[in-house]
């Protein structure tokens, strides 16, 4: 987290937060905690009283591609890579709900050798497509050794689950485990519990940051030569070539909430 006098920023991975952290290091009166932690990790609920409560967001297409490509390049530095390619059976990871036994069986029997191949070549369209299918197809969800494996709703996307993990309190996030709440009602309930009130879009990050600095009367520092933790996607305008109509539609279905909330255009109809 990034914490200032009248604001804080929480950070969804692969949304430009390394740039934000390196930028705000220029200020002596702004503190920076562990990357991608939450208010509850810090046990600083008083932060919710701050005027500007900021989060980050990115086009779901770009987010999935960036996360996969970064995981290909960094392997064990990626939590998602470790969740998919390792057997996750520690007690702290287990949820004793309807899916407990299926999860245990899947973790024991999943083919970690084949799953590691998904991250072997960051230029492979086939690997990326297979990665999306495993991550977003409900029948493979137990391969992912995380909270997401224990969430029952078919149409819940991995990115949407992560968005709520960062932007609502844990007591509300835990509703995602409840199989008795209809999915649309669940999303509406969680949307009302979001505690952030400003969103920086990765696609407009410099512009959004400058607007915020002016609004909050924070002196603007030099933006040049600020290091980014990048998989080079921002300079690669051809990343959409990694998508086909089928996997675009899969993302659009699972991340429908994010497309609508943040006005991201669905591109599958334009894909030949």
Tab-separated table of C-alpha atoms in Angstrom:
chain	number	residue	atom	x	y	z
A	1	UNK	CA	0.000	0.000	0.000
A	2	UNK	CA	0.931	3.636	-0.515
A	3	UNK	CA	-0.205	5.873	2.354
A	4	UNK	CA	-0.253	9.664	2.409
A	5	UNK	CA	-1.759	12.333	4.647
A	6	UNK	CA	-5.192	12.308	3.025
A	7	UNK	CA	-5.064	9.223	0.795
A	8	UNK	CA	-4.053	5.630	0.359
A	9	UNK	CA	-3.561	3.436	-2.714
A	10	UNK	CA	-4.170	-0.303	-2.726
A	11	UNK	CA	-2.567	-2.306	-5.481
A	12	UNK	CA	-3.876	-5.049	-7.735
A	13	UNK	CA	-0.910	-6.888	-9.347
A	14	UNK	CA	-0.023	-6.023	-12.954
A	15	UNK	CA	-1.859	-2.697	-12.985
A	16	UNK	CA	1.117	-0.332	-12.916
A	17	UNK	CA	1.637	-0.270	-9.173
A	18	UNK	CA	5.438	-0.634	-9.357
A	19	UNK	CA	5.469	2.674	-11.209
A	20	UNK	CA	3.257	4.253	-8.522
A	21	UNK	CA	5.432	2.935	-5.703
A	22	UNK	CA	8.628	4.199	-7.313
A	23	UNK	CA	7.023	7.575	-7.985
A	24	UNK	CA	5.802	8.075	-4.418
A	25	UNK	CA	9.223	7.151	-3.028
A	26	UNK	CA	10.147	10.698	-4.018
A	27	UNK	CA	8.047	12.028	-1.097
A	28	UNK	CA	9.406	11.939	2.455
A	29	UNK	CA	5.965	12.152	4.079
A	30	UNK	CA	4.420	9.204	2.196
A	31	UNK	CA	4.876	5.645	3.471
A	32	UNK	CA	4.966	2.478	1.406
A	33	UNK	CA	4.100	-0.921	2.878
A	34	UNK	CA	4.479	-4.434	1.442
A	35	UNK	CA	3.515	-4.628	-2.219
A	36	UNK	CA	-0.085	-5.775	-2.878
A	37	UNK	CA	-1.037	-6.034	0.780
A	38	UNK	CA	-4.444	-4.903	2.023
A	39	UNK	CA	-5.872	-2.769	4.794
A	40	UNK	CA	-6.491	-5.923	6.805
A	41	UNK	CA	-2.923	-7.143	6.320
A	42	UNK	CA	-1.803	-3.880	7.906
A	43	UNK	CA	-4.664	-3.853	10.439
A	44	UNK	CA	-5.103	-0.146	9.695
A	45	UNK	CA	-8.859	0.264	9.450
A	46	UNK	CA	-8.531	3.932	10.316
A	47	UNK	CA	-7.307	4.423	6.753
A	48	UNK	CA	-10.918	4.099	5.605
A	49	UNK	CA	-11.523	7.598	7.009
A	50	UNK	CA	-9.138	9.170	4.504
A	51	UNK	CA	-10.645	11.426	1.850
A	52	UNK	CA	-9.072	9.725	-1.164
A	53	UNK	CA	-9.211	5.926	-1.150
A	54	UNK	CA	-7.584	4.798	-4.377
A	55	UNK	CA	-7.349	1.500	-6.215
A	56	UNK	CA	-5.998	0.438	-9.611
A	57	UNK	CA	-7.683	-1.353	-12.499
A	58	UNK	CA	-6.790	-2.578	-15.986
A	59	UNK	CA	-8.524	-3.976	-19.051
A	60	UNK	CA	-9.162	-7.672	-18.300
A	61	UNK	CA	-7.594	-8.706	-21.634
A	62	UNK	CA	-4.368	-6.860	-20.884
A	63	UNK	CA	-4.388	-7.959	-17.240
A	64	UNK	CA	-4.556	-11.676	-18.016
A	65	UNK	CA	-1.934	-11.428	-20.723
A	66	UNK	CA	0.397	-9.350	-18.562
A	67	UNK	CA	0.021	-11.652	-15.547
A	68	UNK	CA	0.670	-14.752	-17.664
A	69	UNK	CA	3.646	-13.273	-19.483
A	70	UNK	CA	5.182	-11.917	-16.286
A	71	UNK	CA	4.695	-15.351	-14.689
A	72	UNK	CA	6.461	-16.960	-17.656
A	73	UNK	CA	9.433	-14.688	-17.163
A	74	UNK	CA	9.558	-14.794	-13.363
A	75	UNK	CA	8.229	-18.248	-12.481
A	76	UNK	CA	8.442	-18.678	-8.685
A	77	UNK	CA	8.217	-14.935	-8.066
A	78	UNK	CA	4.643	-15.188	-9.326
A	79	UNK	CA	2.037	-16.289	-6.754
A	80	UNK	CA	-0.205	-17.528	-9.553
A	81	UNK	CA	2.582	-19.662	-11.036
A	82	UNK	CA	3.232	-21.245	-7.635
A	83	UNK	CA	-0.476	-21.787	-6.982
A	84	UNK	CA	-0.926	-23.637	-10.272
A	85	UNK	CA	2.315	-25.621	-10.416
A	86	UNK	CA	2.633	-26.727	-6.779
A	87	UNK	CA	0.504	-28.917	-4.549
A	88	UNK	CA	-1.190	-26.516	-2.134
A	89	UNK	CA	-2.291	-28.599	0.856
A	90	UNK	CA	-1.240	-26.610	3.918
A	91	UNK	CA	-4.026	-26.175	6.461
A	92	UNK	CA	-4.009	-22.382	6.171
A	93	UNK	CA	-5.054	-22.726	2.525
A	94	UNK	CA	-7.925	-25.119	3.088
A	95	UNK	CA	-11.567	-24.131	3.355
A	96	UNK	CA	-13.789	-26.720	4.993
A	97	UNK	CA	-16.774	-26.300	2.723
A	98	UNK	CA	-18.607	-28.295	0.023
A	99	UNK	CA	-15.497	-28.378	-2.185
A	100	UNK	CA	-12.971	-29.604	0.370
A	101	UNK	CA	-12.619	-33.218	-0.811
A	102	UNK	CA	-12.627	-32.337	-4.511
A	103	UNK	CA	-9.923	-29.770	-3.889
A	104	UNK	CA	-7.720	-32.253	-2.000
A	105	UNK	CA	-8.083	-34.855	-4.764
A	106	UNK	CA	-7.282	-32.333	-7.500
A	107	UNK	CA	-4.219	-31.017	-5.709
A	108	UNK	CA	-2.857	-34.536	-5.215
A	109	UNK	CA	-3.494	-35.698	-8.775
A	110	UNK	CA	-2.899	-32.553	-10.856
A	111	UNK	CA	-0.114	-32.835	-13.412
A	112	UNK	CA	2.321	-30.151	-12.297
A	113	UNK	CA	4.723	-30.979	-15.131
A	114	UNK	CA	2.099	-30.113	-17.746
A	115	UNK	CA	0.995	-27.041	-15.804
A	116	UNK	CA	4.569	-25.743	-15.753
A	117	UNK	CA	4.632	-26.010	-19.543
A	118	UNK	CA	1.983	-23.293	-19.681
A	119	UNK	CA	4.658	-20.854	-18.543
A	120	UNK	CA	7.573	-22.174	-20.599
A	121	UNK	CA	7.320	-19.853	-23.608
A	122	UNK	CA	6.035	-16.258	-23.227
A	123	UNK	CA	5.585	-16.091	-27.006
A	124	UNK	CA	3.285	-19.115	-27.266
A	125	UNK	CA	-0.320	-18.290	-28.167
A	126	UNK	CA	-1.262	-21.909	-27.514
A	127	UNK	CA	0.145	-21.834	-23.979
A	128	UNK	CA	-1.618	-18.570	-23.227
A	129	UNK	CA	-4.945	-19.914	-24.491
A	130	UNK	CA	-4.546	-23.084	-22.400
A	131	UNK	CA	-3.638	-20.962	-19.386
A	132	UNK	CA	-6.860	-18.976	-19.743
A	133	UNK	CA	-8.909	-22.134	-20.123
A	134	UNK	CA	-7.508	-23.661	-16.940
A	135	UNK	CA	-7.783	-20.445	-14.952
A	136	UNK	CA	-11.333	-19.555	-16.028
A	137	UNK	CA	-13.004	-22.893	-16.734
A	138	UNK	CA	-14.826	-23.953	-13.572
A	139	UNK	CA	-13.941	-27.641	-13.981
A	140	UNK	CA	-10.238	-26.793	-13.546
A	141	UNK	CA	-10.640	-24.370	-10.644
A	142	UNK	CA	-9.398	-26.869	-8.079
A	143	UNK	CA	-5.994	-26.847	-9.795
A	144	UNK	CA	-5.509	-23.307	-8.491
A	145	UNK	CA	-4.281	-23.574	-4.930
A	146	UNK	CA	-5.913	-20.413	-3.636
A	147	UNK	CA	-9.117	-19.046	-2.106
A	148	UNK	CA	-10.562	-18.910	-5.618
A	149	UNK	CA	-10.721	-22.731	-5.730
A	150	UNK	CA	-13.336	-22.742	-2.973
A	151	UNK	CA	-15.680	-20.218	-4.568
A	152	UNK	CA	-18.757	-21.933	-6.050
A	153	UNK	CA	-20.020	-19.523	-8.704
A	154	UNK	CA	-19.287	-20.547	-12.303
A	155	UNK	CA	-19.296	-17.010	-13.683
A	156	UNK	CA	-16.864	-15.572	-11.151
A	157	UNK	CA	-13.620	-14.577	-12.885
A	158	UNK	CA	-10.210	-14.780	-11.269
A	159	UNK	CA	-9.682	-11.049	-11.792
A	160	UNK	CA	-13.073	-10.166	-10.282
A	161	UNK	CA	-12.296	-12.282	-7.221
A	162	UNK	CA	-8.949	-10.472	-6.876
A	163	UNK	CA	-10.622	-7.085	-7.322
A	164	UNK	CA	-12.961	-7.731	-4.398
A	165	UNK	CA	-10.091	-9.162	-2.333
A	166	UNK	CA	-8.436	-5.751	-2.545
A	167	UNK	CA	-11.446	-3.427	-2.499
A	168	UNK	CA	-13.818	-4.767	0.169
A	169	UNK	CA	-13.236	-5.847	3.755
A	170	UNK	CA	-12.660	-9.523	4.433
A	171	UNK	CA	-16.032	-10.030	6.097
A	172	UNK	CA	-17.674	-8.990	2.820
A	173	UNK	CA	-15.182	-10.811	0.598
A	174	UNK	CA	-16.097	-14.024	2.426
A	175	UNK	CA	-19.544	-13.870	0.836
A	176	UNK	CA	-17.861	-15.232	-2.289
A	177	UNK	CA	-17.738	-18.638	-0.571
A	178	UNK	CA	-21.504	-18.775	-0.057
A	179	UNK	CA	-23.219	-21.097	-2.586
A	180	UNK	CA	-26.695	-19.993	-1.473
A	181	UNK	CA	-26.471	-16.430	-2.792
A	182	UNK	CA	-27.346	-16.004	-6.448
A	183	UNK	CA	-24.382	-14.716	-8.416
A	184	UNK	CA	-25.952	-11.470	-9.643
A	185	UNK	CA	-27.187	-10.633	-6.152
A	186	UNK	CA	-23.762	-11.433	-4.729
A	187	UNK	CA	-21.996	-9.072	-7.132
A	188	UNK	CA	-24.459	-6.282	-6.379
A	189	UNK	CA	-23.974	-6.734	-2.632
A	190	UNK	CA	-20.192	-6.665	-2.918
A	191	UNK	CA	-20.222	-3.686	-5.247
A	192	UNK	CA	-22.031	-1.689	-2.549
A	193	UNK	CA	-19.311	-2.630	-0.035
A	194	UNK	CA	-16.391	-1.253	-2.059
A	195	UNK	CA	-14.522	1.220	0.149
A	196	UNK	CA	-12.356	2.814	-2.562
A	197	UNK	CA	-13.662	5.940	-4.283
A	198	UNK	CA	-11.030	6.630	-6.981
A	199	UNK	CA	-9.646	4.211	-9.580
A	200	UNK	CA	-6.451	4.716	-11.560
A	201	UNK	CA	-6.661	2.922	-14.901
A	202	UNK	CA	-3.404	1.404	-16.121
A	203	UNK	CA	-4.192	2.651	-19.612
A	204	UNK	CA	-4.328	6.268	-18.347
A	205	UNK	CA	-2.045	5.944	-15.352
A	206	UNK	CA	0.055	9.086	-15.828
A	207	UNK	CA	-3.006	11.189	-16.583
A	208	UNK	CA	-5.016	9.810	-13.651
A	209	UNK	CA	-2.086	10.343	-11.289
A	210	UNK	CA	-1.580	13.937	-12.421
A	211	UNK	CA	-5.289	14.687	-11.951
A	212	UNK	CA	-5.159	13.250	-8.437
A	213	UNK	CA	-2.003	15.195	-7.492
A	214	UNK	CA	-3.634	18.432	-8.620
A	215	UNK	CA	-6.926	17.652	-6.850
A	216	UNK	CA	-5.203	16.751	-3.584
A	217	UNK	CA	-2.744	19.673	-3.835
A	218	UNK	CA	0.345	17.451	-3.775
A	219	UNK	CA	3.402	18.874	-5.496
A	220	UNK	CA	4.072	17.019	-8.750
A	221	UNK	CA	7.497	15.395	-9.066
A	222	UNK	CA	9.352	14.421	-12.238
A	223	UNK	CA	7.723	11.454	-14.021
A	224	UNK	CA	10.758	10.638	-16.148
A	225	UNK	CA	12.974	7.572	-15.652
A	226	UNK	CA	10.685	5.915	-13.106
A	227	UNK	CA	11.236	2.158	-13.127
A	228	UNK	CA	8.341	-0.116	-14.022
A	229	UNK	CA	8.003	-3.825	-13.261
A	230	UNK	CA	6.943	-4.536	-16.823
A	231	UNK	CA	6.458	-7.611	-19.001
A	232	UNK	CA	6.842	-5.184	-21.949
A	233	UNK	CA	3.138	-5.378	-22.738
A	234	UNK	CA	2.782	-1.600	-22.664
A	235	UNK	CA	5.210	-1.218	-25.541
A	236	UNK	CA	3.797	-4.214	-27.396
A	237	UNK	CA	0.665	-3.060	-29.177
A	238	UNK	CA	0.252	-6.494	-30.759
A	239	UNK	CA	-0.656	-8.331	-27.554
A	240	UNK	CA	-4.240	-8.763	-28.770
A	241	UNK	CA	-2.856	-11.151	-31.388
A	242	UNK	CA	-2.514	-13.657	-28.550
A	243	UNK	CA	-6.300	-13.755	-28.290
A	244	UNK	CA	-8.884	-15.523	-30.374
A	245	UNK	CA	-12.623	-15.028	-30.334
A	246	UNK	CA	-13.200	-17.991	-28.019
A	247	UNK	CA	-10.854	-16.938	-25.234
A	248	UNK	CA	-11.968	-13.326	-25.541
A	249	UNK	CA	-15.542	-14.445	-24.985
A	250	UNK	CA	-14.431	-16.512	-21.994
A	251	UNK	CA	-12.868	-13.450	-20.369
A	252	UNK	CA	-15.871	-11.296	-21.245
A	253	UNK	CA	-18.224	-13.794	-19.619
A	254	UNK	CA	-16.222	-14.267	-16.431
A	255	UNK	CA	-15.252	-10.617	-16.014
A	256	UNK	CA	-18.555	-9.101	-17.145
A	257	UNK	CA	-18.792	-7.070	-13.927
A	258	UNK	CA	-15.433	-5.369	-14.500
A	259	UNK	CA	-16.106	-4.641	-18.166
A	260	UNK	CA	-19.351	-2.926	-17.235
A	261	UNK	CA	-18.205	-1.117	-14.099
A	262	UNK	CA	-15.116	0.391	-15.716
A	263	UNK	CA	-16.518	0.814	-19.209
A	264	UNK	CA	-14.047	-1.470	-20.962
A	265	UNK	CA	-15.024	-2.350	-24.505
A	266	UNK	CA	-15.677	-6.000	-25.337
A	267	UNK	CA	-13.710	-6.894	-28.452
A	268	UNK	CA	-14.782	-10.450	-29.316
A	269	UNK	CA	-17.311	-9.264	-31.886
A	270	UNK	CA	-14.487	-7.509	-33.739
A	271	UNK	CA	-12.282	-10.586	-33.711
A	272	UNK	CA	-12.396	-12.586	-36.951
